[in-house]
CSV table of C-alpha atoms in Angstrom, one decimal:
chain,number,residue,atom,x,y,z
A,771,ILE,CA,-2.0,3.1,26.5
A,772,LYS,CA,-4.2,3.3,29.5
A,773,MET,CA,-2.3,4.6,32.6
A,774,ASN,CA,-2.5,1.1,34.2
A,775,GLU,CA,-1.0,-0.7,31.2
A,776,THR,CA,2.7,-1.3,31.2
A,777,ILE,CA,4.9,-2.6,28.4
A,778,ILE,CA,6.5,-6.0,28.9
A,779,SER,CA,9.7,-6.8,26.9
A,780,GLU,CA,11.1,-10.3,26.7
A,781,PRO,CA,13.4,-12.1,24.3
A,782,LEU,CA,11.9,-14.4,21.8
A,783,ASN,CA,12.5,-18.1,22.4
A,784,LYS,CA,15.7,-19.5,21.0
A,785,ASP,CA,14.3,-21.2,17.9
A,786,LEU,CA,11.8,-18.4,17.0
A,787,ASN,CA,14.6,-15.8,17.5
A,788,LYS,CA,16.9,-17.7,15.2
A,789,PHE,CA,14.2,-17.9,12.5
A,790,ILE,CA,13.3,-14.2,12.6
A,791,LEU,CA,16.9,-13.1,12.7
A,792,SER,CA,17.6,-15.2,9.5
A,793,ILE,CA,14.6,-13.6,7.7
A,794,PHE,CA,15.6,-10.1,8.8
A,795,LYS,CA,19.3,-10.5,8.0
A,796,ASP,CA,18.7,-11.3,4.4
A,797,ILE,CA,16.7,-8.1,3.7
A,798,ASN,CA,18.8,-5.7,5.9
A,799,LEU,CA,16.1,-5.4,8.5
A,800,LEU,CA,18.5,-6.1,11.3
A,801,LYS,CA,20.4,-2.9,10.3
A,802,VAL,CA,17.2,-1.0,10.2
A,803,LEU,CA,16.3,-2.1,13.7
A,804,GLU,CA,19.6,-0.9,14.9
A,805,ASN,CA,18.6,2.5,13.6
A,806,ASN,CA,16.1,3.6,16.3
A,807,SER,CA,13.2,1.7,14.6
A,808,TRP,CA,10.9,-1.2,15.4
A,809,VAL,CA,8.5,-3.6,13.9
A,810,ALA,CA,4.8,-3.2,15.0
A,811,GLY,CA,1.4,-4.3,13.8
A,812,GLY,CA,0.4,-7.5,12.0
A,813,PHE,CA,3.8,-9.2,11.7
A,814,ALA,CA,4.7,-8.5,15.3
A,815,ARG,CA,1.3,-9.9,16.3
A,816,ILE,CA,2.0,-13.1,14.3
A,817,VAL,CA,5.4,-13.5,16.0
A,818,ALA,CA,3.8,-12.9,19.4
A,819,ASN,CA,1.3,-15.6,18.7
A,820,CYS,CA,4.2,-17.9,17.9
A,821,GLN,CA,6.1,-16.8,21.1
A,822,PHE,CA,3.1,-17.6,23.3
A,823,ASN,CA,2.1,-20.8,21.4
A,824,MET,CA,-1.2,-19.3,20.2
A,825,GLN,CA,-0.6,-20.1,16.5
A,826,GLN,CA,-2.5,-22.8,14.6
A,827,GLU,CA,0.6,-24.3,12.8
A,828,ASN,CA,4.3,-24.6,13.7
A,829,PHE,CA,5.9,-21.2,13.8
A,830,HIS,CA,7.8,-21.7,10.6
A,831,ASP,CA,4.6,-22.3,8.6
A,832,GLU,CA,2.7,-19.6,10.5
A,833,ILE,CA,5.2,-16.9,9.6
A,834,LYS,CA,5.7,-18.1,6.0
A,835,ASN,CA,2.0,-18.2,5.5
A,836,TYR,CA,1.6,-14.7,6.8
A,837,LEU,CA,4.4,-13.4,4.5
A,838,PHE,CA,3.8,-15.4,1.4
A,839,LYS,CA,0.4,-17.0,1.2
A,840,HIS,CA,-1.5,-14.1,2.8
A,841,ARG,CA,0.9,-11.5,1.4
A,842,GLY,CA,1.3,-9.8,4.8
A,843,ASP,CA,3.9,-7.1,5.3
A,844,ILE,CA,6.3,-6.0,7.9
A,845,ASP,CA,5.6,-2.5,9.2
A,846,ILE,CA,8.5,-0.4,10.4
A,847,PHE,CA,7.9,2.5,12.7
A,848,SER,CA,10.5,5.1,13.8
A,849,VAL,CA,11.0,8.5,15.3
A,850,SER,CA,11.2,10.8,12.3
A,851,SER,CA,10.9,11.2,8.5
A,852,GLU,CA,14.7,11.6,8.4
A,853,ASN,CA,15.2,8.3,10.1
A,854,ILE,CA,12.7,6.6,7.8
A,855,ARG,CA,14.7,7.9,4.8
A,856,LYS,CA,17.9,6.5,6.4
A,857,CYS,CA,16.1,3.2,6.9
A,858,LEU,CA,15.0,3.1,3.3
A,859,ASN,CA,18.6,3.6,2.2
A,860,ILE,CA,19.7,0.8,4.5
A,861,LEU,CA,17.0,-1.6,3.2
A,862,THR,CA,17.8,-1.0,-0.4
A,863,ASN,CA,21.6,-1.1,-0.1
A,864,TYR,CA,22.5,-2.9,-3.3
A,865,ASN,CA,25.8,-4.3,-2.1
A,866,ASP,CA,24.3,-5.9,1.1
A,867,LEU,CA,21.4,-7.4,-0.8
A,868,LYS,CA,23.6,-8.7,-3.6
A,869,LYS,CA,25.6,-10.8,-1.1
A,870,ASN,CA,22.3,-12.5,-0.1
A,871,LYS,CA,21.1,-12.8,-3.7
A,872,ILE,CA,18.2,-10.5,-3.0
A,873,SER,CA,16.7,-7.7,-5.1
A,874,ALA,CA,14.8,-4.8,-3.6
A,875,VAL,CA,12.0,-3.0,-5.6
A,876,GLU,CA,10.3,0.1,-4.3
A,877,SER,CA,6.6,-0.4,-4.8
A,878,GLU,CA,3.3,1.2,-4.1
A,879,PHE,CA,1.5,-1.8,-2.7
A,880,ALA,CA,-0.1,0.1,0.1
A,881,ASN,CA,-1.0,3.7,0.6
A,882,VAL,CA,0.3,7.3,1.1
A,883,PHE,CA,1.3,6.6,4.7
A,884,SER,CA,4.4,4.5,3.9
A,885,LYS,CA,7.4,3.9,1.7
A,886,ASN,CA,7.2,0.3,0.4
A,887,VAL,CA,9.9,-2.1,-0.5
A,888,GLU,CA,9.4,-5.6,-1.8
A,889,PHE,CA,12.3,-8.2,-1.6
A,890,TYR,CA,12.7,-11.1,-4.1
A,891,ARG,CA,15.3,-13.8,-4.3
A,892,ASP,CA,17.3,-13.1,-7.5
A,893,ASP,CA,16.3,-16.5,-8.9
A,894,CYS,CA,12.6,-16.1,-8.1
A,895,PHE,CA,10.6,-13.0,-8.9
A,896,ASP,CA,7.4,-14.8,-7.9
A,897,LEU,CA,5.0,-12.4,-5.9
A,898,ARG,CA,4.1,-15.3,-3.6
A,899,ARG,CA,7.8,-15.6,-2.6
A,900,SER,CA,8.5,-11.9,-1.9
A,901,ILE,CA,8.6,-10.1,1.4
A,902,LYS,CA,6.9,-6.8,1.7
A,903,VAL,CA,8.2,-4.1,4.1
A,904,GLN,CA,6.4,-0.8,4.8
A,905,LEU,CA,8.3,2.1,6.3
A,906,VAL,CA,5.6,4.2,7.9
A,907,ASN,CA,6.5,7.8,7.0
A,908,LYS,CA,3.4,9.8,8.1
A,909,PHE,CA,3.2,8.8,11.8
A,910,PHE,CA,6.3,9.1,14.1
A,911,TYR,CA,6.7,8.1,17.7
A,912,GLN,CA,9.5,8.7,20.2
A,913,ASN,CA,9.1,5.1,21.5
A,914,ILE,CA,7.0,2.0,21.4
A,915,SER,CA,4.7,3.1,24.2
A,916,GLU,CA,3.7,6.2,22.2
A,917,CYS,CA,3.3,4.1,19.1
A,918,PHE,CA,0.9,1.7,21.0
A,919,THR,CA,-1.3,4.6,22.0
A,920,SER,CA,-2.2,5.1,18.3
A,921,PHE,CA,-3.3,1.5,17.8
A,922,ASP,CA,-7.1,0.9,18.0
A,923,PHE,CA,-7.0,-2.7,19.2
A,924,VAL,CA,-5.2,-4.3,22.1
A,925,ASN,CA,-4.4,-7.4,20.0
A,926,CYS,CA,-2.3,-5.2,17.7
A,927,LYS,CA,-0.1,-3.8,20.5
A,928,PHE,CA,3.0,-5.9,19.8
A,929,ALA,CA,6.4,-4.7,18.6
A,930,LEU,CA,9.7,-6.3,17.8
A,931,THR,CA,13.0,-4.7,18.7
A,932,LEU,CA,16.6,-5.8,18.4
A,933,GLU,CA,18.8,-5.8,21.5
A,934,GLU,CA,22.3,-7.2,21.6
A,935,GLY,CA,21.6,-9.5,18.7
A,936,ASN,CA,18.3,-10.9,20.0
A,937,MET,CA,14.8,-10.1,19.0
A,938,ILE,CA,12.6,-8.8,21.8
A,939,ILE,CA,8.8,-9.0,21.8
A,940,ASN,CA,7.2,-5.9,23.5
A,941,TYR,CA,3.5,-5.9,24.4
A,942,THR,CA,1.1,-4.4,26.8
A,943,HIS,CA,-0.1,-5.9,30.0
């Protein structure tokens, strides 16, 4: 981040917050975000577009299209490899997922820079209906500001965090 850039953090609007929380709850991502981790990259950018009314469709369709039609993923960043391993255990906790009728499958849909988990509804193992999560395990940052310094493009400098049960959008100004 340039020295004159600051990070702004603000809660998502009520309806968008509720929608994101419902998606994240089903696949244990809320517990991951409580574990010194955050979402950054493409999914956070899509959510930011929805927050600031820059999306082309209503926010439900915009997010569903990103996840399902375009097979986008949710990138998780954290402070250490140990923390990423802990997050992977949280994500794949069989008992939590079973309550939500979700199955988690570790996959190699990306590259050597992440651990990858794909989530399916137990009644539908259709790839077009799964949610992909990447736990970035080769690059670690002590905070979002440090993470943003590694991003090449300003339009990617968005992150989602969880604070007191609300999703927070973080971005540079």
